[in-house]
Amino acid sequence: YDEWGFDHKLAMGKGLNVLFAGPSGTGKTMAADVMAGELGLALYKIDLSSVVSKYIGETEKNLARIFTEAETSNAILFFDEADALFGKRSEVRDSHDRYANIEISYLLQRMEEYDGMAILATNLHKNLDEAFVRRMHFTVEFPLPNEKNRRRIWEKIWPATMPRNPALDLDFMARRFELAGGNIRNVALAAAFLAADDGNVVQMSHLIRAIQREYQKMGKVVVDGEFGSYSQFVQRTV
């Protein structure tokens, strides 16, 4: 910008806009936290429920306060589930559509004016407005982990001070259950609570019961065959 003269050519758009796209639980928020930590900057996680308002003009006011605060503190803005706020502009059929499009246009303007870093995270890349995607300097895809990476997550998820059976079959867990990192974290924590309740170290029985609960939360059908030789540990509930 300075030595090569682009600062005089670009009135706006000198900040850094990054899109993190991928399924839930694949590490988008964690990556933003790591980047902020490495750069020594504050990370402002934007709560969409507190930004979007049904009253005309209020959403723009809320966004103005966010960008103004971020500019004065040199913070990284992190918009989670950005497709809810940065969705595609719709054909104007009524006043609601018109004001919704005005809000999106206002966001485009503020993002171009912002000189800092803004990170947008979305589970649904295709739902984003094309004008926003065009303004992204980088798009980083966060895929679901493959078996090798799931095995690494299973190995690293346990705190060093937590008592667990060293014979836990983590190869089986990684091979049989195609879970995102966030789900693996939930299973590990649930298994730890189950073990603590039993007054025991974490065993395969706790892991299998925790997996079953996580599957139920995800709305997946639990099939006994998925648990192989560990089916005897599955809790059957009515």
Short mmCIF file of C-alpha atoms in Angstrom, two decimals:
data_model
loop_
_atom_site.label_atom_id
_atom_site.label_comp_id
_atom_site.label_asym_id
_atom_site.label_seq_id
_atom_site.Cartn_x
_atom_site.Cartn_y
_atom_site.Cartn_z
CA TYR A 1 0.00 0.00 0.00
CA ASP A 2 2.73 2.49 0.87
CA GLU A 3 5.85 1.63 -1.12
CA TRP A 4 4.06 0.49 -4.28
CA GLY A 5 1.37 3.16 -4.18
CA PHE A 6 -1.84 1.13 -3.84
CA ASP A 7 -2.85 3.27 -0.87
CA HIS A 8 -3.63 6.12 -3.32
CA LYS A 9 -5.52 3.81 -5.66
CA LEU A 10 -7.82 2.24 -3.09
CA ALA A 11 -10.16 4.47 -1.15
CA MET A 12 -11.68 1.48 0.66
CA GLY A 13 -11.20 -2.25 1.02
CA LYS A 14 -7.77 -2.20 2.67
CA GLY A 15 -8.84 -4.43 5.53
CA LEU A 16 -8.76 -8.23 5.53
CA ASN A 17 -11.98 -10.18 5.08
CA VAL A 18 -11.84 -13.97 5.51
CA LEU A 19 -14.56 -16.59 5.07
CA PHE A 20 -14.48 -19.81 7.08
CA ALA A 21 -16.86 -22.32 5.49
CA GLY A 22 -17.67 -25.82 6.65
CA PRO A 23 -20.00 -28.02 8.69
CA SER A 24 -20.68 -27.33 12.34
CA GLY A 25 -18.02 -28.57 14.75
CA THR A 26 -15.09 -28.53 12.31
CA GLY A 27 -13.10 -25.83 14.15
CA LYS A 28 -14.06 -22.49 12.59
CA THR A 29 -14.51 -20.65 15.89
CA MET A 30 -11.44 -22.30 17.38
CA ALA A 31 -9.36 -21.20 14.37
CA ALA A 32 -10.51 -17.59 14.85
CA ASP A 33 -9.51 -17.80 18.53
CA VAL A 34 -6.07 -19.14 17.57
CA MET A 35 -5.53 -16.37 15.00
CA ALA A 36 -6.48 -13.68 17.52
CA GLY A 37 -4.14 -15.22 20.09
CA GLU A 38 -1.24 -15.39 17.64
CA LEU A 39 -1.74 -11.75 16.63
CA GLY A 40 -2.30 -10.54 20.18
CA LEU A 41 -5.65 -8.96 19.26
CA ALA A 42 -9.07 -9.09 20.87
CA LEU A 43 -11.70 -11.22 19.13
CA TYR A 44 -15.20 -9.73 19.03
CA LYS A 45 -17.68 -12.56 18.55
CA ILE A 46 -20.84 -10.98 17.19
CA ASP A 47 -24.06 -12.28 18.74
CA LEU A 48 -26.49 -12.11 15.83
CA SER A 49 -29.52 -12.17 18.15
CA SER A 50 -28.40 -8.90 19.69
CA VAL A 51 -27.65 -7.27 16.33
CA VAL A 52 -30.64 -8.00 14.13
CA SER A 53 -33.75 -6.04 15.07
CA LYS A 54 -37.28 -6.11 13.70
CA TYR A 55 -37.42 -2.32 14.01
CA ILE A 56 -36.44 -0.31 10.95
CA GLY A 57 -32.98 1.23 11.25
CA GLU A 58 -32.06 -0.50 14.52
CA THR A 59 -29.95 -3.22 12.87
CA GLU A 60 -27.84 -0.56 11.14
CA LYS A 61 -27.36 1.31 14.43
CA ASN A 62 -26.24 -1.87 16.17
CA LEU A 63 -23.78 -2.66 13.40
CA ALA A 64 -22.44 0.89 13.44
CA ARG A 65 -21.65 0.58 17.14
CA ILE A 66 -19.88 -2.74 16.56
CA PHE A 67 -17.66 -1.46 13.74
CA THR A 68 -16.89 1.80 15.59
CA GLU A 69 -15.83 -0.10 18.71
CA ALA A 70 -13.75 -2.54 16.65
CA GLU A 71 -11.98 0.30 14.83
CA THR A 72 -10.95 2.03 18.07
CA SER A 73 -9.71 -1.20 19.69
CA ASN A 74 -8.05 -2.80 16.63
CA ALA A 75 -10.06 -5.99 17.22
CA ILE A 76 -10.91 -8.90 14.93
CA LEU A 77 -14.63 -9.14 14.14
CA PHE A 78 -16.02 -12.67 14.06
CA PHE A 79 -19.49 -13.22 12.60
CA ASP A 80 -20.62 -16.76 13.37
CA GLU A 81 -23.40 -18.34 11.29
CA ALA A 82 -22.88 -15.45 8.90
CA ASP A 83 -25.42 -16.73 6.37
CA ALA A 84 -28.16 -15.58 8.80
CA LEU A 85 -26.88 -12.01 8.61
CA PHE A 86 -25.16 -11.94 5.22
CA GLY A 87 -27.75 -13.96 3.29
CA LYS A 88 -28.65 -13.46 -0.32
CA ARG A 89 -30.59 -10.33 -1.13
CA SER A 90 -34.10 -11.14 -2.20
CA GLU A 91 -36.40 -9.77 -4.86
CA VAL A 92 -38.32 -6.84 -3.42
CA ARG A 93 -41.95 -7.86 -2.95
CA ASP A 94 -42.83 -5.73 0.07
CA SER A 95 -41.38 -3.20 2.50
CA HIS A 96 -39.81 -5.95 4.62
CA ASP A 97 -37.73 -7.17 1.65
CA ARG A 98 -36.70 -3.62 0.84
CA TYR A 99 -35.42 -2.87 4.33
CA ALA A 100 -33.73 -6.28 4.59
CA ASN A 101 -31.79 -5.47 1.40
CA ILE A 102 -30.88 -2.03 2.79
CA GLU A 103 -29.39 -3.74 5.87
CA ILE A 104 -27.25 -6.00 3.67
CA SER A 105 -26.11 -3.05 1.55
CA TYR A 106 -25.15 -1.20 4.72
CA LEU A 107 -23.09 -4.18 5.87
CA LEU A 108 -21.28 -4.27 2.54
CA GLN A 109 -20.40 -0.60 2.92
CA ARG A 110 -19.10 -0.96 6.49
CA MET A 111 -17.04 -4.03 5.65
CA GLU A 112 -15.35 -2.17 2.80
CA GLU A 113 -14.60 0.78 5.07
CA TYR A 114 -13.24 -1.37 7.90
CA ASP A 115 -9.41 -1.47 7.90
CA GLY A 116 -9.11 -4.35 10.34
CA MET A 117 -9.80 -8.08 10.04
CA ALA A 118 -13.30 -9.51 9.76
CA ILE A 119 -13.90 -13.26 9.81
CA LEU A 120 -17.20 -14.72 8.64
CA ALA A 121 -18.07 -18.31 9.54
CA THR A 122 -20.84 -20.20 7.80
CA ASN A 123 -22.17 -23.73 7.59
CA LEU A 124 -23.93 -22.92 4.31
CA HIS A 125 -21.49 -21.32 1.89
CA LYS A 126 -24.01 -21.21 -0.96
CA ASN A 127 -26.48 -19.15 1.07
CA LEU A 128 -24.18 -16.14 1.27
CA ASP A 129 -24.83 -13.11 -0.89
CA GLU A 130 -22.46 -13.07 -3.89
CA ALA A 131 -21.47 -9.48 -3.12
CA PHE A 132 -20.09 -10.60 0.23
CA VAL A 133 -18.24 -13.56 -1.25
CA ARG A 134 -16.64 -11.26 -3.81
CA ARG A 135 -15.30 -9.09 -1.00
CA MET A 136 -13.57 -11.99 0.74
CA HIS A 137 -9.79 -11.98 0.38
CA PHE A 138 -9.54 -15.61 1.45
CA THR A 139 -11.98 -18.51 1.70
CA VAL A 140 -10.88 -21.35 3.98
CA GLU A 141 -12.76 -24.64 3.75
CA PHE A 142 -13.18 -26.65 6.97
CA PRO A 143 -14.05 -30.21 5.92
CA LEU A 144 -15.19 -32.99 8.19
CA PRO A 145 -12.13 -34.86 9.52
CA ASN A 146 -11.17 -38.13 7.85
CA GLU A 147 -10.38 -41.27 9.86
CA LYS A 148 -6.72 -40.32 10.36
CA ASN A 149 -7.58 -36.88 11.70
CA ARG A 150 -10.42 -38.24 13.82
CA ARG A 151 -7.89 -40.59 15.42
CA ARG A 152 -5.62 -37.64 16.22
CA ILE A 153 -8.53 -35.72 17.76
CA TRP A 154 -9.52 -38.70 19.90
CA GLU A 155 -5.94 -38.99 21.16
CA LYS A 156 -5.50 -35.27 21.92
CA ILE A 157 -8.92 -34.54 23.44
CA TRP A 158 -8.16 -36.01 26.87
CA PRO A 159 -6.66 -33.80 29.62
CA ALA A 160 -3.42 -35.22 31.03
CA THR A 161 -4.88 -35.31 34.55
CA MET A 162 -8.00 -37.25 33.59
CA PRO A 163 -7.98 -40.96 34.58
CA ARG A 164 -8.70 -43.21 31.62
CA ASN A 165 -8.09 -46.79 30.69
CA PRO A 166 -4.97 -46.86 28.45
CA ALA A 167 -6.63 -49.69 26.50
CA LEU A 168 -9.42 -47.44 25.16
CA ASP A 169 -10.04 -48.55 21.57
CA LEU A 170 -9.60 -45.16 19.89
CA ASP A 171 -8.89 -46.81 16.53
CA PHE A 172 -12.39 -48.31 16.64
CA MET A 173 -13.92 -44.93 17.63
CA ALA A 174 -12.19 -43.12 14.77
CA ARG A 175 -12.98 -45.80 12.20
CA ARG A 176 -16.61 -46.47 13.07
CA PHE A 177 -18.01 -43.03 13.94
CA GLU A 178 -17.73 -40.21 11.39
CA LEU A 179 -17.95 -37.25 13.74
CA ALA A 180 -16.74 -33.66 13.61
CA GLY A 181 -14.24 -32.45 16.17
CA GLY A 182 -16.95 -30.65 18.12
CA ASN A 183 -18.94 -33.87 18.45
CA ILE A 184 -15.86 -35.80 19.55
CA ARG A 185 -15.29 -33.18 22.25
CA ASN A 186 -18.89 -33.60 23.43
CA VAL A 187 -18.52 -37.39 23.56
CA ALA A 188 -15.26 -37.21 25.50
CA LEU A 189 -16.73 -34.82 28.07
CA ALA A 190 -19.92 -36.87 28.45
CA ALA A 191 -17.84 -40.03 28.92
CA ALA A 192 -15.83 -38.26 31.62
CA PHE A 193 -19.02 -37.32 33.49
CA LEU A 194 -20.30 -40.89 33.23
CA ALA A 195 -17.01 -42.23 34.56
CA ALA A 196 -16.97 -39.72 37.42
CA ASP A 197 -20.52 -40.72 38.34
CA ASP A 198 -19.40 -44.35 38.46
CA GLY A 199 -16.38 -43.42 40.55
CA ASN A 200 -14.23 -45.02 37.88
CA VAL A 201 -11.73 -44.21 35.16
CA VAL A 202 -13.05 -43.64 31.63
CA GLN A 203 -13.74 -47.01 30.02
CA MET A 204 -15.05 -48.08 26.62
CA SER A 205 -18.48 -48.57 28.21
CA HIS A 206 -18.57 -44.84 29.01
CA LEU A 207 -17.47 -43.90 25.50
CA ILE A 208 -20.11 -46.08 23.86
CA ARG A 209 -22.90 -44.71 26.06
CA ALA A 210 -21.69 -41.15 25.35
CA ILE A 211 -21.64 -41.85 21.59
CA GLN A 212 -25.22 -43.10 21.78
CA ARG A 213 -26.32 -39.90 23.52
CA GLU A 214 -24.50 -37.73 20.97
CA TYR A 215 -26.14 -39.62 18.11
CA GLN A 216 -29.56 -39.04 19.69
CA LYS A 217 -28.80 -35.31 20.02
CA MET A 218 -27.82 -35.22 16.34
CA GLY A 219 -31.05 -36.98 15.37
CA LYS A 220 -29.22 -40.04 14.04
CA VAL A 221 -30.63 -43.54 14.34
CA VAL A 222 -28.55 -45.73 16.63
CA VAL A 223 -28.01 -49.19 15.15
CA ASP A 224 -26.55 -51.87 17.42
CA GLY A 225 -24.40 -53.15 14.56
CA GLU A 226 -22.45 -49.90 14.53
CA PHE A 227 -20.99 -50.70 17.94
CA GLY A 228 -19.57 -54.08 16.89
CA SER A 229 -18.23 -56.10 19.83
CA TYR A 230 -19.07 -53.19 22.14
CA SER A 231 -22.84 -53.49 21.65
CA GLN A 232 -23.24 -54.86 25.17
CA PHE A 233 -22.41 -51.41 26.51
CA VAL A 234 -25.28 -49.68 24.70
CA GLN A 235 -27.99 -48.44 27.05
CA ARG A 236 -31.40 -49.28 25.70
CA THR A 237 -33.98 -46.67 26.55
CA VAL A 238 -37.67 -46.56 25.72
#
